[in-house]
Structure formats: C-alpha cells, structure tokens
PDB file of C-alpha atoms in Angstrom:
ATOM      1  CA  MET A   1     -47.446 -26.015  19.425  1.00 35.00           C
ATOM      2  CA  ILE A   2     -43.926 -24.904  19.068  1.00 30.00           C
ATOM      3  CA  ARG A   3     -44.024 -21.308  18.190  1.00 33.00           C
ATOM      4  CA  ALA A   4     -40.424 -19.830  17.231  1.00 30.00           C
ATOM      5  CA  SER A   5     -41.232 -16.504  18.228  1.00 32.00           C
ATOM      6  CA  SER A   6     -42.020 -17.436  21.758  1.00 34.00           C
ATOM      7  CA  PRO A   7     -40.034 -15.410  24.106  1.00 35.00           C
ATOM      8  CA  ALA A   8     -37.378 -16.905  26.335  1.00 37.00           C
ATOM      9  CA  ILE A   9     -38.178 -16.886  30.044  1.00 38.00           C
ATOM     10  CA  THR A  10     -35.202 -15.828  32.048  1.00 39.00           C
ATOM     11  CA  GLY A  11     -34.374 -14.509  35.499  1.00 42.00           C
ATOM     12  CA  LYS A  12     -37.264 -14.526  38.089  1.00 43.00           C
ATOM     13  CA  ALA A  13     -39.431 -16.591  35.619  1.00 43.00           C
ATOM     14  CA  GLU A  14     -37.101 -19.562  35.383  1.00 52.00           C
ATOM     15  CA  PRO A  15     -37.539 -20.902  38.911  1.00 50.00           C
ATOM     16  CA  TRP A  16     -41.295 -21.451  38.326  1.00 47.00           C
ATOM     17  CA  LEU A  17     -40.712 -23.084  34.918  1.00 50.00           C
ATOM     18  CA  ARG A  18     -38.377 -25.525  36.427  1.00 48.00           C
ATOM     19  CA  LEU A  19     -40.544 -26.252  39.221  1.00 45.00           C
ATOM     20  CA  ALA A  20     -43.400 -26.828  36.709  1.00 48.00           C
ATOM     21  CA  ILE A  21     -41.544 -29.219  34.642  1.00 48.00           C
ATOM     22  CA  LEU A  22     -39.436 -31.101  37.371  1.00 40.00           C
ATOM     23  CA  ALA A  23     -42.319 -31.544  39.776  1.00 36.00           C
ATOM     24  CA  LEU A  24     -45.399 -31.454  37.705  1.00 43.00           C
ATOM     25  CA  VAL A  25     -45.644 -32.693  34.209  1.00 45.00           C
ATOM     26  CA  PHE A  26     -44.883 -36.186  35.011  1.00 40.00           C
ATOM     27  CA  ALA A  27     -47.164 -36.372  38.125  1.00 38.00           C
ATOM     28  CA  VAL A  28     -50.103 -34.494  36.816  1.00 39.00           C
ATOM     29  CA  ALA A  29     -49.852 -35.675  33.306  1.00 40.00           C
ATOM     30  CA  LEU A  30     -51.588 -38.978  34.356  1.00 42.00           C
ATOM     31  CA  ALA A  31     -53.270 -37.298  37.551  1.00 42.00           C
ATOM     32  CA  LEU A  32     -55.765 -40.100  38.814  1.00 41.00           C
ATOM     33  CA  GLY A  33     -57.877 -37.282  40.116  1.00 37.00           C
ATOM     34  CA  ALA A  34     -59.458 -38.014  43.540  1.00 33.00           C
ATOM     35  CA  CYS A  35     -59.503 -41.243  45.189  1.00 34.00           C
ATOM     36  CA  SER A  36     -62.814 -42.587  46.655  1.00 32.00           C
ATOM     37  CA  GLU A  37     -63.914 -41.636  49.950  1.00 33.00           C
ATOM     38  CA  ARG A  38     -64.258 -45.299  50.840  1.00 36.00           C
ATOM     39  CA  ALA A  39     -60.628 -45.832  50.137  1.00 37.00           C
ATOM     40  CA  ASP A  40     -59.614 -42.912  52.483  1.00 40.00           C
ATOM     41  CA  GLU A  41     -62.255 -44.144  55.273  1.00 39.00           C
ATOM     42  CA  SER A  42     -60.659 -47.580  55.115  1.00 40.00           C
ATOM     43  CA  GLU A  43     -57.155 -45.988  55.577  1.00 43.00           C
ATOM     44  CA  GLN A  44     -58.196 -44.082  58.563  1.00 41.00           C
ATOM     45  CA  ALA A  45     -59.695 -47.123  60.029  1.00 38.00           C
ATOM     46  CA  ARG A  46     -56.295 -49.131  59.763  1.00 42.00           C
ATOM     47  CA  GLY A  47     -54.599 -46.004  61.209  1.00 47.00           C
ATOM     48  CA  SER A  48     -51.344 -46.654  59.501  1.00 58.00           C
ATOM     49  CA  ARG A  49     -49.780 -46.697  55.917  1.00 66.00           C
ATOM     50  CA  PRO A  50     -50.874 -49.855  54.259  1.00 74.00           C
ATOM     51  CA  ALA A  51     -48.727 -52.752  53.372  1.00 86.00           C
ATOM     52  CA  ALA A  52     -47.001 -52.284  50.029  1.00 93.00           C
ATOM     53  CA  SER A  53     -48.384 -54.135  47.055  1.00 95.00           C
ATOM     54  CA  PRO A  54     -48.431 -51.673  44.053  1.00 96.00           C
ATOM     55  CA  LEU A  55     -49.764 -52.994  40.703  1.00 97.00           C
ATOM     56  CA  PHE A  56     -46.935 -55.144  39.432  1.00 98.00           C
ATOM     57  CA  TYR A  57     -47.570 -58.031  36.881  1.00 98.00           C
ATOM     58  CA  GLU A  58     -45.392 -60.897  35.331  1.00 98.00           C
ATOM     59  CA  ILE A  59     -45.988 -61.102  31.812  1.00 98.00           C
ATOM     60  CA  ALA A  60     -45.891 -64.214  29.807  1.00 96.00           C
ATOM     61  CA  ARG A  61     -46.925 -65.914  26.526  1.00 90.00           C
ATOM     62  CA  GLU A  62     -50.004 -68.243  26.362  1.00 83.00           C
ATOM     63  CA  ASP A  63     -47.450 -71.112  27.042  1.00 84.00           C
ATOM     64  CA  GLY A  64     -46.507 -69.570  30.502  1.00 85.00           C
ATOM     65  CA  SER A  65     -42.812 -68.486  29.413  1.00 89.00           C
ATOM     66  CA  ALA A  66     -42.287 -65.204  31.181  1.00 92.00           C
ATOM     67  CA  ARG A  67     -41.336 -62.484  28.866  1.00 96.00           C
ATOM     68  CA  GLY A  68     -41.121 -59.396  31.134  1.00 98.00           C
ATOM     69  CA  TRP A  69     -42.712 -57.388  34.166  1.00 98.00           C
ATOM     70  CA  MET A  70     -45.079 -54.363  34.365  1.00 98.00           C
ATOM     71  CA  LEU A  71     -45.194 -52.012  37.195  1.00 98.00           C
ATOM     72  CA  GLY A  72     -47.825 -49.108  37.808  1.00 96.00           C
ATOM     73  CA  THR A  73     -45.863 -46.286  38.996  1.00 93.00           C
ATOM     74  CA  ILE A  74     -46.541 -43.150  40.826  1.00 89.00           C
ATOM     75  CA  HIS A  75     -44.514 -39.807  39.866  1.00 81.00           C
ATOM     76  CA  ALA A  76     -44.273 -38.413  43.328  1.00 79.00           C
ATOM     77  CA  LEU A  77     -44.107 -39.852  46.827  1.00 84.00           C
ATOM     78  CA  PRO A  78     -43.162 -38.818  50.650  1.00 84.00           C
ATOM     79  CA  GLU A  79     -39.745 -39.342  51.520  1.00 85.00           C
ATOM     80  CA  GLY A  80     -39.212 -42.842  52.953  1.00 87.00           C
ATOM     81  CA  THR A  81     -42.106 -44.543  51.281  1.00 90.00           C
ATOM     82  CA  ALA A  82     -41.405 -48.022  51.299  1.00 93.00           C
ATOM     83  CA  TRP A  83     -42.750 -49.515  47.989  1.00 95.00           C
ATOM     84  CA  ARG A  84     -40.258 -52.265  46.805  1.00 96.00           C
ATOM     85  CA  THR A  85     -41.986 -55.517  47.447  1.00 96.00           C
ATOM     86  CA  PRO A  86     -39.492 -58.649  47.199  1.00 96.00           C
ATOM     87  CA  ALA A  87     -41.045 -59.409  43.984  1.00 97.00           C
ATOM     88  CA  ILE A  88     -40.373 -56.009  42.490  1.00 97.00           C
ATOM     89  CA  SER A  89     -36.941 -55.841  44.015  1.00 97.00           C
ATOM     90  CA  ASP A  90     -36.291 -59.374  42.162  1.00 97.00           C
ATOM     91  CA  ALA A  91     -37.474 -58.017  38.863  1.00 97.00           C
ATOM     92  CA  MET A  92     -35.352 -54.992  39.178  1.00 97.00           C
ATOM     93  CA  GLY A  93     -32.365 -57.315  39.522  1.00 97.00           C
ATOM     94  CA  LYS A  94     -33.395 -59.676  36.771  1.00 97.00           C
ATOM     95  CA  ALA A  95     -34.637 -57.335  34.072  1.00 98.00           C
ATOM     96  CA  ASP A  96     -32.253 -56.763  31.035  1.00 97.00           C
ATOM     97  CA  ARG A  97     -33.711 -53.270  30.556  1.00 98.00           C
ATOM     98  CA  LEU A  98     -36.084 -50.644  31.744  1.00 98.00           C
ATOM     99  CA  VAL A  99     -39.050 -49.169  29.678  1.00 98.00           C
ATOM    100  CA  VAL A 100     -40.519 -45.730  30.883  1.00 95.00           C
ATOM    101  CA  GLU A 101     -42.604 -43.086  29.708  1.00 92.00           C
ATOM    102  CA  VAL A 102     -39.851 -40.498  29.768  1.00 89.00           C
ATOM    103  CA  ALA A 103     -36.046 -41.465  30.251  1.00 90.00           C
ATOM    104  CA  ALA A 104     -34.385 -38.070  30.839  1.00 84.00           C
ATOM    105  CA  LEU A 105     -35.911 -37.125  34.049  1.00 81.00           C
ATOM    106  CA  ASP A 106     -32.757 -35.880  35.280  1.00 75.00           C
ATOM    107  CA  ASP A 107     -32.009 -33.655  32.479  1.00 79.00           C
ATOM    108  CA  ALA A 108     -33.265 -30.543  34.084  1.00 75.00           C
ATOM    109  CA  GLU A 109     -31.974 -28.139  31.376  1.00 77.00           C
ATOM    110  CA  ALA A 110     -33.423 -29.882  28.482  1.00 80.00           C
ATOM    111  CA  MET A 111     -36.680 -30.364  30.226  1.00 80.00           C
ATOM    112  CA  ALA A 112     -37.069 -26.515  31.110  1.00 80.00           C
ATOM    113  CA  ARG A 113     -36.097 -25.702  27.518  1.00 82.00           C
ATOM    114  CA  THR A 114     -38.535 -28.040  25.993  1.00 86.00           C
ATOM    115  CA  PHE A 115     -41.285 -26.668  28.515  1.00 85.00           C
ATOM    116  CA  ARG A 116     -40.531 -22.986  27.455  1.00 85.00           C
ATOM    117  CA  GLN A 117     -40.619 -23.774  23.731  1.00 88.00           C
ATOM    118  CA  LEU A 118     -44.019 -25.573  24.244  1.00 91.00           C
ATOM    119  CA  ALA A 119     -45.572 -23.629  27.017  1.00 90.00           C
ATOM    120  CA  THR A 120     -45.360 -19.994  26.097  1.00 91.00           C
ATOM    121  CA  SER A 121     -46.702 -17.479  23.590  1.00 95.00           C
ATOM    122  CA  PRO A 122     -46.728 -13.797  23.639  1.00 94.00           C
ATOM    123  CA  ASP A 123     -49.834 -11.458  24.599  1.00 95.00           C
ATOM    124  CA  LEU A 124     -52.083 -13.916  26.038  1.00 97.00           C
ATOM    125  CA  PRO A 125     -55.005 -12.933  28.277  1.00 96.00           C
ATOM    126  CA  LEU A 126     -54.584 -13.165  32.046  1.00 95.00           C
ATOM    127  CA  LEU A 127     -55.829 -16.415  33.580  1.00 95.00           C
ATOM    128  CA  ALA A 128     -58.977 -14.860  35.094  1.00 93.00           C
ATOM    129  CA  ALA A 129     -60.170 -14.068  31.747  1.00 94.00           C
ATOM    130  CA  ARG A 130     -59.843 -17.679  30.511  1.00 96.00           C
ATOM    131  CA  VAL A 131     -62.424 -18.968  32.933  1.00 96.00           C
ATOM    132  CA  PRO A 132     -65.940 -18.151  33.758  1.00 97.00           C
ATOM    133  CA  ALA A 133     -66.412 -15.108  35.998  1.00 96.00           C
ATOM    134  CA  ALA A 134     -67.715 -17.012  38.916  1.00 96.00           C
ATOM    135  CA  ARG A 135     -64.441 -18.807  39.112  1.00 96.00           C
ATOM    136  CA  GLN A 136     -62.080 -15.799  38.528  1.00 96.00           C
ATOM    137  CA  SER A 137     -61.420 -14.849  42.154  1.00 95.00           C
ATOM    138  CA  GLU A 138     -60.536 -18.363  43.060  1.00 93.00           C
ATOM    139  CA  LEU A 139     -58.188 -18.813  40.272  1.00 94.00           C
ATOM    140  CA  ALA A 140     -56.590 -15.601  41.255  1.00 93.00           C
ATOM    141  CA  VAL A 141     -55.841 -16.753  44.693  1.00 93.00           C
ATOM    142  CA  LEU A 142     -54.306 -19.941  43.290  1.00 92.00           C
ATOM    143  CA  ALA A 143     -52.343 -18.292  40.908  1.00 93.00           C
ATOM    144  CA  ASP A 144     -50.945 -16.037  43.515  1.00 92.00           C
ATOM    145  CA  LYS A 145     -49.868 -18.946  45.792  1.00 90.00           C
ATOM    146  CA  ALA A 146     -48.049 -20.680  42.909  1.00 87.00           C
ATOM    147  CA  GLY A 147     -46.242 -17.266  42.093  1.00 88.00           C
ATOM    148  CA  LEU A 148     -47.702 -16.714  38.732  1.00 89.00           C
ATOM    149  CA  GLY A 149     -47.594 -13.230  38.527  1.00 92.00           C
ATOM    150  CA  PRO A 150     -49.701 -11.003  35.509  1.00 94.00           C
ATOM    151  CA  SER A 151     -46.544 -11.017  33.382  1.00 92.00           C
ATOM    152  CA  GLN A 152     -46.010 -14.553  33.460  1.00 91.00           C
ATOM    153  CA  GLN A 153     -49.601 -15.320  32.930  1.00 94.00           C
ATOM    154  CA  ARG A 154     -49.469 -13.054  29.613  1.00 95.00           C
ATOM    155  CA  GLN A 155     -46.826 -15.701  28.469  1.00 93.00           C
ATOM    156  CA  THR A 156     -48.187 -19.092  29.789  1.00 94.00           C
ATOM    157  CA  GLU A 157     -50.495 -21.150  27.852  1.00 95.00           C
ATOM    158  CA  SER A 158     -53.612 -22.758  29.712  1.00 96.00           C
ATOM    159  CA  TRP A 159     -52.227 -26.466  29.823  1.00 92.00           C
ATOM    160  CA  ALA A 160     -49.134 -25.261  31.268  1.00 90.00           C
ATOM    161  CA  ALA A 161     -50.595 -22.908  33.753  1.00 91.00           C
ATOM    162  CA  SER A 162     -52.883 -25.950  34.827  1.00 89.00           C
ATOM    163  CA  LEU A 163     -50.004 -27.824  35.583  1.00 85.00           C
ATOM    164  CA  ILE A 164     -48.274 -25.122  37.539  1.00 85.00           C
ATOM    165  CA  LEU A 165     -51.462 -24.288  39.550  1.00 87.00           C
ATOM    166  CA  ALA A 166     -51.762 -28.077  40.453  1.00 81.00           C
ATOM    167  CA  ARG A 167     -48.361 -27.960  42.266  1.00 76.00           C
ATOM    168  CA  VAL A 168     -49.977 -25.816  44.900  1.00 78.00           C
ATOM    169  CA  ASN A 169     -51.788 -28.723  46.601  1.00 69.00           C
ATOM    170  CA  ALA A 170     -49.570 -31.548  45.264  1.00 68.00           C
ATOM    171  CA  LEU A 171     -48.541 -34.058  47.905  1.00 66.00           C
ATOM    172  CA  GLY A 172     -44.972 -35.952  47.894  1.00 67.00           C
ATOM    173  CA  ASP A 173     -41.835 -35.238  46.102  1.00 69.00           C
ATOM    174  CA  PRO A 174     -41.161 -36.031  42.453  1.00 72.00           C
ATOM    175  CA  THR A 175     -37.393 -36.723  43.591  1.00 75.00           C
ATOM    176  CA  ASN A 176     -38.883 -39.838  45.353  1.00 79.00           C
ATOM    177  CA  GLY A 177     -41.134 -41.029  42.593  1.00 84.00           C
ATOM    178  CA  VAL A 178     -40.923 -44.492  41.262  1.00 92.00           C
ATOM    179  CA  ASP A 179     -39.699 -43.449  37.825  1.00 90.00           C
ATOM    180  CA  ARG A 180     -36.480 -41.756  38.839  1.00 89.00           C
ATOM    181  CA  ALA A 181     -35.832 -44.604  41.457  1.00 93.00           C
ATOM    182  CA  LEU A 182     -36.018 -47.178  38.623  1.00 96.00           C
ATOM    183  CA  LEU A 183     -33.847 -44.800  36.512  1.00 94.00           C
ATOM    184  CA  ARG A 184     -31.118 -44.747  39.148  1.00 94.00           C
ATOM    185  CA  THR A 185     -31.308 -48.582  39.461  1.00 96.00           C
ATOM    186  CA  PHE A 186     -30.896 -49.142  35.840  1.00 97.00           C
ATOM    187  CA  ALA A 187     -28.014 -46.627  35.393  1.00 95.00           C
ATOM    188  CA  ASN A 188     -25.717 -49.329  33.736  1.00 95.00           C
ATOM    189  CA  ARG A 189     -28.496 -51.104  31.814  1.00 97.00           C
ATOM    190  CA  PRO A 190     -30.342 -49.992  28.491  1.00 97.00           C
ATOM    191  CA  VAL A 191     -33.303 -47.721  29.292  1.00 97.00           C
ATOM    192  CA  ARG A 192     -36.254 -46.992  26.566  1.00 96.00           C
ATOM    193  CA  GLU A 193     -38.922 -44.618  26.485  1.00 94.00           C
ATOM    194  CA  LEU A 194     -42.191 -44.770  24.961  1.00 95.00           C
ATOM    195  CA  GLU A 195     -42.637 -40.919  24.704  1.00 91.00           C
ATOM    196  CA  GLY A 196     -40.026 -38.636  25.729  1.00 89.00           C
ATOM    197  CA  VAL A 197     -40.318 -35.095  27.256  1.00 85.00           C
ATOM    198  CA  ARG A 198     -41.479 -33.509  23.834  1.00 89.00           C
ATOM    199  CA  GLY A 199     -43.764 -36.162  23.079  1.00 89.00           C
ATOM    200  CA  GLN A 200     -45.245 -36.116  26.588  1.00 87.00           C
ATOM    201  CA  LEU A 201     -45.727 -32.271  26.745  1.00 88.00           C
ATOM    202  CA  GLY A 202     -46.816 -32.174  23.118  1.00 91.00           C
ATOM    203  CA  ILE A 203     -50.051 -34.099  24.024  1.00 90.00           C
ATOM    204  CA  PHE A 204     -50.939 -31.073  26.370  1.00 90.00           C
ATOM    205  CA  ASP A 205     -49.779 -28.567  23.714  1.00 93.00           C
ATOM    206  CA  ARG A 206     -51.976 -29.936  21.117  1.00 93.00           C
ATOM    207  CA  LEU A 207     -55.286 -29.922  23.043  1.00 93.00           C
ATOM    208  CA  SER A 208     -57.574 -27.180  21.853  1.00 95.00           C
ATOM    209  CA  GLU A 209     -57.927 -23.996  23.859  1.00 96.00           C
ATOM    210  CA  ALA A 210     -61.411 -25.160  25.145  1.00 94.00           C
ATOM    211  CA  GLU A 211     -59.668 -28.279  26.374  1.00 93.00           C
ATOM    212  CA  GLN A 212     -56.997 -26.408  28.023  1.00 94.00           C
ATOM    213  CA  ARG A 213     -59.508 -24.190  29.812  1.00 95.00           C
ATOM    214  CA  ALA A 214     -61.194 -27.204  30.933  1.00 92.00           C
ATOM    215  CA  MET A 215     -58.001 -28.416  32.647  1.00 90.00           C
ATOM    216  CA  LEU A 216     -57.954 -25.073  34.507  1.00 92.00           C
ATOM    217  CA  LEU A 217     -61.444 -25.705  35.728  1.00 92.00           C
ATOM    218  CA  ALA A 218     -60.383 -29.392  36.901  1.00 88.00           C
ATOM    219  CA  VAL A 219     -57.346 -27.924  38.746  1.00 87.00           C
ATOM    220  CA  LEU A 220     -59.635 -25.424  40.531  1.00 89.00           C
ATOM    221  CA  ASP A 221     -61.980 -27.990  41.497  1.00 86.00           C
ATOM    222  CA  ALA A 222     -59.255 -30.547  42.802  1.00 80.00           C
ATOM    223  CA  SER A 223     -57.604 -27.600  44.594  1.00 80.00           C
ATOM    224  CA  LYS A 224     -60.664 -27.791  47.048  1.00 76.00           C
ATOM    225  CA  GLN A 225     -60.262 -31.243  47.950  1.00 68.00           C
ATOM    226  CA  GLY A 226     -56.708 -30.680  49.492  1.00 61.00           C
ATOM    227  CA  GLN A 227     -54.203 -32.949  50.869  1.00 67.00           C
ATOM    228  CA  ARG A 228     -56.608 -35.468  52.364  1.00 71.00           C
ATOM    229  CA  GLU A 229     -57.417 -36.603  48.689  1.00 71.00           C
ATOM    230  CA  ALA A 230     -53.966 -36.539  47.770  1.00 72.00           C
ATOM    231  CA  GLU A 231     -53.001 -38.813  50.710  1.00 80.00           C
ATOM    232  CA  ALA A 232     -55.779 -41.095  49.715  1.00 82.00           C
ATOM    233  CA  LEU A 233     -54.653 -41.568  46.259  1.00 83.00           C
ATOM    234  CA  GLN A 234     -51.308 -42.524  47.307  1.00 87.00           C
ATOM    235  CA  SER A 235     -52.711 -44.934  49.742  1.00 90.00           C
ATOM    236  CA  ALA A 236     -54.798 -46.646  46.955  1.00 91.00           C
ATOM    237  CA  TRP A 237     -51.493 -46.550  44.669  1.00 93.00           C
ATOM    238  CA  LEU A 238     -49.361 -48.431  47.513  1.00 94.00           C
ATOM    239  CA  ARG A 239     -51.634 -51.035  48.276  1.00 94.00           C
ATOM    240  CA  GLY A 240     -52.618 -51.674  44.484  1.00 95.00           C
ATOM    241  CA  ASP A 241     -56.322 -51.031  44.889  1.00 94.00           C
ATOM    242  CA  VAL A 242     -57.505 -51.698  41.337  1.00 95.00           C
ATOM    243  CA  ALA A 243     -61.051 -50.593  42.065  1.00 94.00           C
ATOM    244  CA  ALA A 244     -60.007 -47.247  43.821  1.00 91.00           C
ATOM    245  CA  LEU A 245     -57.498 -46.579  41.010  1.00 91.00           C
ATOM    246  CA  GLU A 246     -60.076 -47.387  38.414  1.00 91.00           C
ATOM    247  CA  ALA A 247     -62.596 -44.809  40.222  1.00 89.00           C
ATOM    248  CA  ALA A 248     -59.996 -42.135  40.399  1.00 84.00           C
ATOM    249  CA  SER A 249     -58.784 -42.324  36.906  1.00 85.00           C
ATOM    250  CA  GLN A 250     -62.290 -41.010  35.920  1.00 85.00           C
ATOM    251  CA  ARG A 251     -62.104 -38.252  38.182  1.00 81.00           C
ATOM    252  CA  GLY A 252     -60.549 -34.721  38.337  1.00 76.00           C
ATOM    253  CA  ILE A 253     -59.077 -33.955  34.935  1.00 79.00           C
ATOM    254  CA  MET A 254     -59.980 -37.205  33.634  1.00 83.00           C
ATOM    255  CA  ALA A 255     -63.584 -36.686  34.130  1.00 83.00           C
ATOM    256  CA  ASP A 256     -63.578 -34.756  30.839  1.00 85.00           C
ATOM    257  CA  PRO A 257     -63.994 -37.348  28.012  1.00 89.00           C
ATOM    258  CA  ARG A 258     -61.925 -35.204  25.644  1.00 88.00           C
ATOM    259  CA  LEU A 259     -59.058 -34.796  28.183  1.00 87.00           C
ATOM    260  CA  ARG A 260     -59.306 -38.720  29.272  1.00 89.00           C
ATOM    261  CA  ASP A 261     -59.111 -39.465  25.611  1.00 92.00           C
ATOM    262  CA  ALA A 262     -56.028 -37.485  24.933  1.00 89.00           C
ATOM    263  CA  LEU A 263     -54.134 -38.095  27.974  1.00 88.00           C
ATOM    264  CA  LEU A 264     -55.065 -41.672  28.903  1.00 91.00           C
ATOM    265  CA  ILE A 265     -56.978 -43.745  26.214  1.00 94.00           C
ATOM    266  CA  ASN A 266     -55.122 -42.870  23.181  1.00 94.00           C
ATOM    267  CA  ARG A 267     -51.757 -43.010  24.567  1.00 94.00           C
ATOM    268  CA  ASN A 268     -52.537 -46.711  25.726  1.00 96.00           C
ATOM    269  CA  GLN A 269     -53.478 -47.334  22.329  1.00 97.00           C
ATOM    270  CA  ARG A 270     -50.174 -45.965  20.937  1.00 96.00           C
ATOM    271  CA  TRP A 271     -47.854 -47.635  23.592  1.00 97.00           C
ATOM    272  CA  LEU A 272     -49.513 -51.219  23.142  1.00 98.00           C
ATOM    273  CA  PRO A 273     -47.435 -52.061  20.133  1.00 98.00           C
ATOM    274  CA  LEU A 274     -44.366 -50.631  21.245  1.00 97.00           C
ATOM    275  CA  ILE A 275     -44.901 -52.648  24.541  1.00 98.00           C
ATOM    276  CA  GLU A 276     -45.263 -55.789  22.535  1.00 97.00           C
ATOM    277  CA  ASN A 277     -42.212 -55.036  20.607  1.00 96.00           C
ATOM    278  CA  GLU A 278     -40.255 -55.013  23.819  1.00 97.00           C
ATOM    279  CA  LEU A 279     -41.556 -58.143  25.168  1.00 97.00           C
ATOM    280  CA  ALA A 280     -41.090 -60.087  21.822  1.00 94.00           C
ATOM    281  CA  GLY A 281     -37.588 -59.033  21.813  1.00 92.00           C
ATOM    282  CA  PRO A 282     -34.583 -60.462  23.391  1.00 93.00           C
ATOM    283  CA  GLY A 283     -34.079 -60.622  27.453  1.00 95.00           C
ATOM    284  CA  ARG A 284     -36.826 -59.413  29.711  1.00 97.00           C
ATOM    285  CA  PRO A 285     -37.809 -55.858  30.116  1.00 98.00           C
ATOM    286  CA  LEU A 286     -39.236 -54.045  33.426  1.00 98.00           C
ATOM    287  CA  ILE A 287     -41.947 -51.871  31.838  1.00 98.00           C
ATOM    288  CA  ALA A 288     -42.900 -49.212  34.245  1.00 97.00           C
ATOM    289  CA  ILE A 289     -45.791 -46.857  33.485  1.00 94.00           C
ATOM    290  CA  GLY A 290     -48.237 -44.491  35.351  1.00 92.00           C
ATOM    291  CA  ALA A 291     -50.611 -46.607  37.341  1.00 93.00           C
ATOM    292  CA  ALA A 292     -53.723 -45.210  35.666  1.00 91.00           C
ATOM    293  CA  HIS A 293     -52.808 -46.510  32.362  1.00 94.00           C
ATOM    294  CA  LEU A 294     -52.860 -50.147  33.814  1.00 96.00           C
ATOM    295  CA  VAL A 295     -56.570 -50.307  35.237  1.00 96.00           C
ATOM    296  CA  GLY A 296     -59.962 -50.668  33.536  1.00 94.00           C
ATOM    297  CA  PRO A 297     -61.142 -52.098  30.279  1.00 96.00           C
ATOM    298  CA  GLU A 298     -59.193 -49.571  28.241  1.00 95.00           C
ATOM    299  CA  GLY A 299     -56.043 -50.210  30.383  1.00 96.00           C
ATOM    300  CA  LEU A 300     -52.811 -51.825  29.240  1.00 97.00           C
ATOM    301  CA  VAL A 301     -53.425 -55.064  31.465  1.00 98.00           C
ATOM    302  CA  ALA A 302     -56.585 -55.602  29.649  1.00 98.00           C
ATOM    303  CA  LEU A 303     -55.394 -54.634  26.222  1.00 98.00           C
ATOM    304  CA  LEU A 304     -52.476 -57.005  26.601  1.00 98.00           C
ATOM    305  CA  GLU A 305     -54.553 -59.880  27.567  1.00 97.00           C
ATOM    306  CA  ALA A 306     -56.951 -59.283  24.599  1.00 97.00           C
ATOM    307  CA  ARG A 307     -53.930 -59.780  22.562  1.00 96.00           C
ATOM    308  CA  GLY A 308     -53.032 -63.094  24.023  1.00 95.00           C
ATOM    309  CA  TRP A 309     -50.560 -62.266  26.912  1.00 96.00           C
ATOM    310  CA  ARG A 310     -50.801 -63.718  30.317  1.00 97.00           C
ATOM    311  CA  LEU A 311     -50.544 -61.095  33.072  1.00 97.00           C
ATOM    312  CA  ILE A 312     -50.115 -62.631  36.658  1.00 97.00           C
ATOM    313  CA  ARG A 313     -50.099 -59.986  39.453  1.00 97.00           C
ATOM    314  CA  LEU A 314     -47.291 -60.548  41.886  1.00 96.00           C
ATOM    315  CA  THR A 315     -48.236 -59.505  45.387  1.00 86.00           C
TER     316      THR A 315
END
C-alpha cells in the first residue's frame, strides 16, 4: 500500500533499491520457479545451448486473417543469447505497435521512486522475525549476501525484501531481457502497456502479510537450487518447451495457490480483454508477455482460443 509517511531512502540505501527495481521486479514478478530435472538433463545430454524457438504465435481470426503476434518473453538473459528466430524478426519489422507489461523499463528514476513509495514502511520487524525460527539463520545469510542490513530491513516490506533476496542467485542480466530489446526496436513506433510500473508493483503490495511471508519462504527454498535450476529455466524458455514451462510455472513462488492466483491467473483474466481490443484495432500488434502467462489451461493461449481466436505457433 502507498504510505505517504514512508521515509525516503537515500544515500547508501539507494543502490540496492535501484538494483531491486531494475533487476528484479520484472523478472521475479512472473518467476517460473525451478524447471524440471528432465529438462536440465536433456540439455546436459545435448552438451550445448538449444536452437532458439521461444513461444511465438501468429494470432488470426476464425477466417484465418492474421491480426497480430504474441511472444512469450523472459526478463533476463546472459549476454549474447540468440533468441530472434527469422519469424520473430519478421514480425518485429512488420508490427505496427508493441504491447508489453511495462513500457517504462528504462526510466530508472521513476521506477526507483515508485518502488520506494510502495515498498517501505517505518518500524518493521527484522526479516528473521518474519519467518519460522528454523529458517531464521538461513534468511540472515541470504540478507547479508543481498546487502540488506538491519536498518534497511526495518523499512522494507516483506514482498520487496523477497524480490531483493531473489536477486542473490538470479542468472542473466535484465538489460539483455527480451522486453528491453523489443522496446529498443520499437523506439519509433507506438508502445502500449498492460500494467505499468505502479500496477505491477501494486500487485505485490496488495498481498496480505501472510502471503508476503510465503514469498520470503519460497525465495529461501529457491535459493538452495542455485544456478543449475536457473540455467534449466532459461534453456526451457529458449527452446519453447511448453511442458517444462508449464510445470515450472507451478513451482517456486507459484506453488502457493494464493500467490499463483494473484501473480498469474488473475492477471491473465485482466489482460485478456485488453489484448482482444488490441487485436481488434487497426494494424497488427506484437504482444510480448512473460512466458509463464502463455502456458497451461489458464494461460493466454488457451484463453484466446476459447474466445475464437486461432493461434498458430511459428517455429
């Protein structure tokens, strides 16, 4: 919740706030969790990075007339990851406009300011006091790695601390994320957003304290899995492995039904009419949304098909 009395955070605290908003919010908000062991093993067997085939669809009316495209994105990638297939590059050139979750990804000042407003409250308990006694030492170690000292912990709400802590073992760089690459490509064309910074952060801020503390525990669990699981997730995204992505979207933070509803299912329902409006409008949009939102019976692919749209995967 927005609290007018929340203290401004300046000086030494500012860098970690910037890190959280720039590097975390747009990656962890839709965290897929841990990919399946099967996906990781198959990647090891190949011994190399898979050929790029992210989830990418042409969207058409029932009569077959194309109305736009939809790409399942990932918000952080290692430098040099080649994800643009010929079909994606072609759509990037032909689309009249871009539709994303958040358009102002490069406005660091505005994002940091919004994060401060929503993420801070005075006189909070230390993070260790917000988890069961058996997990307190584990959380203290992770907080130390993240640079969250006692004074910062007492100002940081549990959801925001979860995002900051998740960065400790995160893989890839948000500056290489698909969202930012698309925004650069569409710099001279219209860009529309489904949520915006405040809308996306507000989802976390409206979670109950119990739900926020469940996030803390989920981040602690995920931190044990380390880089190997993060690499498996990126591999599954790059090859467009629907089964692995769907399985992963039910793990980690998303394993909690309350968090899954708030962060995934309810957002899909809110976005559906906005996406249909874009498809019904003039020209053809390229719609770029986190891959977790596309898969499964409650994903946007299934929801659009149930409304009569034809989605053809382009590989």
